[in-house]
Amino acid sequence: MSTSEEYKRVYTGPETNVQYLQELFGESNIHSRIRNDVESARLAGFGSTHGMVLLFVFEKDFDKALKIAKSTFPNDFDNE
């Protein structure tokens, strides 16, 4: 993984959706990274009720990943 590559958020949603998308991305050779602020807050001793997890991909894979995410969870993108 090159340090010059930038990540871009492709999806925000429940952890189960994010894990499923991460599997689909892996099948398409798209590297992804999860950021779970809820779990981080819990481990630090803070509470959170937000419950959303962020999924990031490299900028070069963003369009391909977004297409997969939109076709998998179209209702999550209705407000765009």
C-alpha positions as a LaTeX table, in Angstrom:
\begin{tabular}{lrrr}
\hline
Residue & $x$ (\AA) & $y$ (\AA) & $z$ (\AA) \\
\hline
Met1 & 0.00 & 0.00 & 0.00 \\
Ser2 & 1.49 & 3.27 & $-1.11$ \\
Thr3 & 1.42 & 6.17 & 1.32 \\
Ser4 & 0.72 & 8.54 & $-1.58$ \\
Glu5 & $-2.68$ & 6.94 & $-2.27$ \\
Glu6 & $-5.61$ & 8.73 & $-0.66$ \\
Tyr7 & $-8.74$ & 7.11 & 0.73 \\
Lys8 & $-12.21$ & 8.38 & $-0.07$ \\
Arg9 & $-15.43$ & 7.53 & 1.79 \\
Val10 & $-17.69$ & 5.43 & $-0.40$ \\
Tyr11 & $-20.38$ & 4.35 & 2.06 \\
Thr12 & $-21.70$ & 4.98 & 5.56 \\
Gly13 & $-24.14$ & 2.57 & 7.14 \\
Pro14 & $-24.74$ & $-0.27$ & 9.57 \\
Glu15 & $-21.75$ & $-2.49$ & 10.31 \\
Thr16 & $-23.36$ & $-5.54$ & 8.67 \\
Asn17 & $-23.85$ & $-3.62$ & 5.39 \\
Val18 & $-20.27$ & $-2.34$ & 5.51 \\
Gln19 & $-18.88$ & $-5.83$ & 6.09 \\
Tyr20 & $-20.92$ & $-7.18$ & 3.18 \\
Leu21 & $-19.71$ & $-4.41$ & 0.88 \\
Gln22 & $-16.15$ & $-5.04$ & 2.00 \\
Glu23 & $-16.53$ & $-8.67$ & 0.89 \\
Leu24 & $-17.93$ & $-7.59$ & $-2.49$ \\
Phe25 & $-15.11$ & $-5.09$ & $-2.92$ \\
Gly26 & $-12.57$ & $-7.80$ & $-2.13$ \\
Glu27 & $-14.06$ & $-9.99$ & $-4.86$ \\
Ser28 & $-13.46$ & $-7.08$ & $-7.27$ \\
Asn29 & $-9.89$ & $-6.52$ & $-6.02$ \\
Ile30 & $-10.82$ & $-3.23$ & $-4.35$ \\
His31 & $-8.96$ & $-2.60$ & $-1.11$ \\
Ser32 & $-11.16$ & $-1.02$ & 1.54 \\
Arg33 & $-10.79$ & 0.24 & 5.07 \\
Ile34 & $-13.43$ & 0.51 & 7.81 \\
Arg35 & $-13.65$ & 3.31 & 10.34 \\
Asn36 & $-15.94$ & 2.45 & 13.24 \\
Asp37 & $-16.20$ & 5.51 & 15.46 \\
Val38 & $-18.80$ & 3.80 & 17.67 \\
Glu39 & $-16.44$ & 0.97 & 18.57 \\
Ser40 & $-13.58$ & 3.42 & 19.10 \\
Ala41 & $-15.73$ & 5.50 & 21.45 \\
Arg42 & $-16.81$ & 2.38 & 23.35 \\
Leu43 & $-13.23$ & 1.24 & 23.80 \\
Ala44 & $-12.27$ & 4.70 & 25.03 \\
Gly45 & $-15.10$ & 4.67 & 27.57 \\
Phe46 & $-17.43$ & 7.07 & 25.79 \\
Gly47 & $-20.96$ & 6.26 & 24.70 \\
Ser48 & $-22.39$ & 6.68 & 21.25 \\
Thr49 & $-25.77$ & 5.94 & 19.70 \\
His50 & $-24.95$ & 6.84 & 16.11 \\
Gly51 & $-24.28$ & 3.24 & 15.01 \\
Met52 & $-22.93$ & 4.05 & 11.57 \\
Val53 & $-19.67$ & 2.71 & 10.19 \\
Leu54 & $-17.67$ & 4.38 & 7.42 \\
Leu55 & $-16.15$ & 2.48 & 4.50 \\
Phe56 & $-13.26$ & 3.94 & 2.53 \\
Val57 & $-11.53$ & 2.92 & $-0.70$ \\
Phe58 & $-8.58$ & 4.31 & $-2.60$ \\
Glu59 & $-9.53$ & 7.23 & $-4.85$ \\
Lys60 & $-8.53$ & 5.22 & $-7.93$ \\
Asp61 & $-11.19$ & 2.59 & $-7.04$ \\
Phe62 & $-13.90$ & 5.01 & $-5.92$ \\
Asp63 & $-16.11$ & 4.96 & $-9.05$ \\
Lys64 & $-16.08$ & 1.18 & $-9.29$ \\
Ala65 & $-16.77$ & 0.81 & $-5.54$ \\
Leu66 & $-19.56$ & 3.38 & $-5.62$ \\
Lys67 & $-21.27$ & 1.52 & $-8.46$ \\
Ile68 & $-21.15$ & $-1.70$ & $-6.40$ \\
Ala69 & $-22.43$ & 0.06 & $-3.27$ \\
Lys70 & $-25.29$ & 1.76 & $-5.12$ \\
Ser71 & $-26.39$ & $-1.46$ & $-6.79$ \\
Thr72 & $-26.20$ & $-3.37$ & $-3.49$ \\
Phe73 & $-27.93$ & $-0.81$ & $-1.24$ \\
Pro74 & $-29.80$ & 1.57 & $-3.61$ \\
Asn75 & $-32.09$ & 2.93 & $-0.89$ \\
Asp76 & $-29.06$ & 4.30 & 0.98 \\
Phe77 & $-28.31$ & 6.58 & $-1.98$ \\
Asp78 & $-31.81$ & 7.92 & $-2.72$ \\
Asn79 & $-31.09$ & 11.37 & $-1.25$ \\
Glu80 & $-28.16$ & 12.21 & $-3.51$ \\
\hline
\end{tabular}
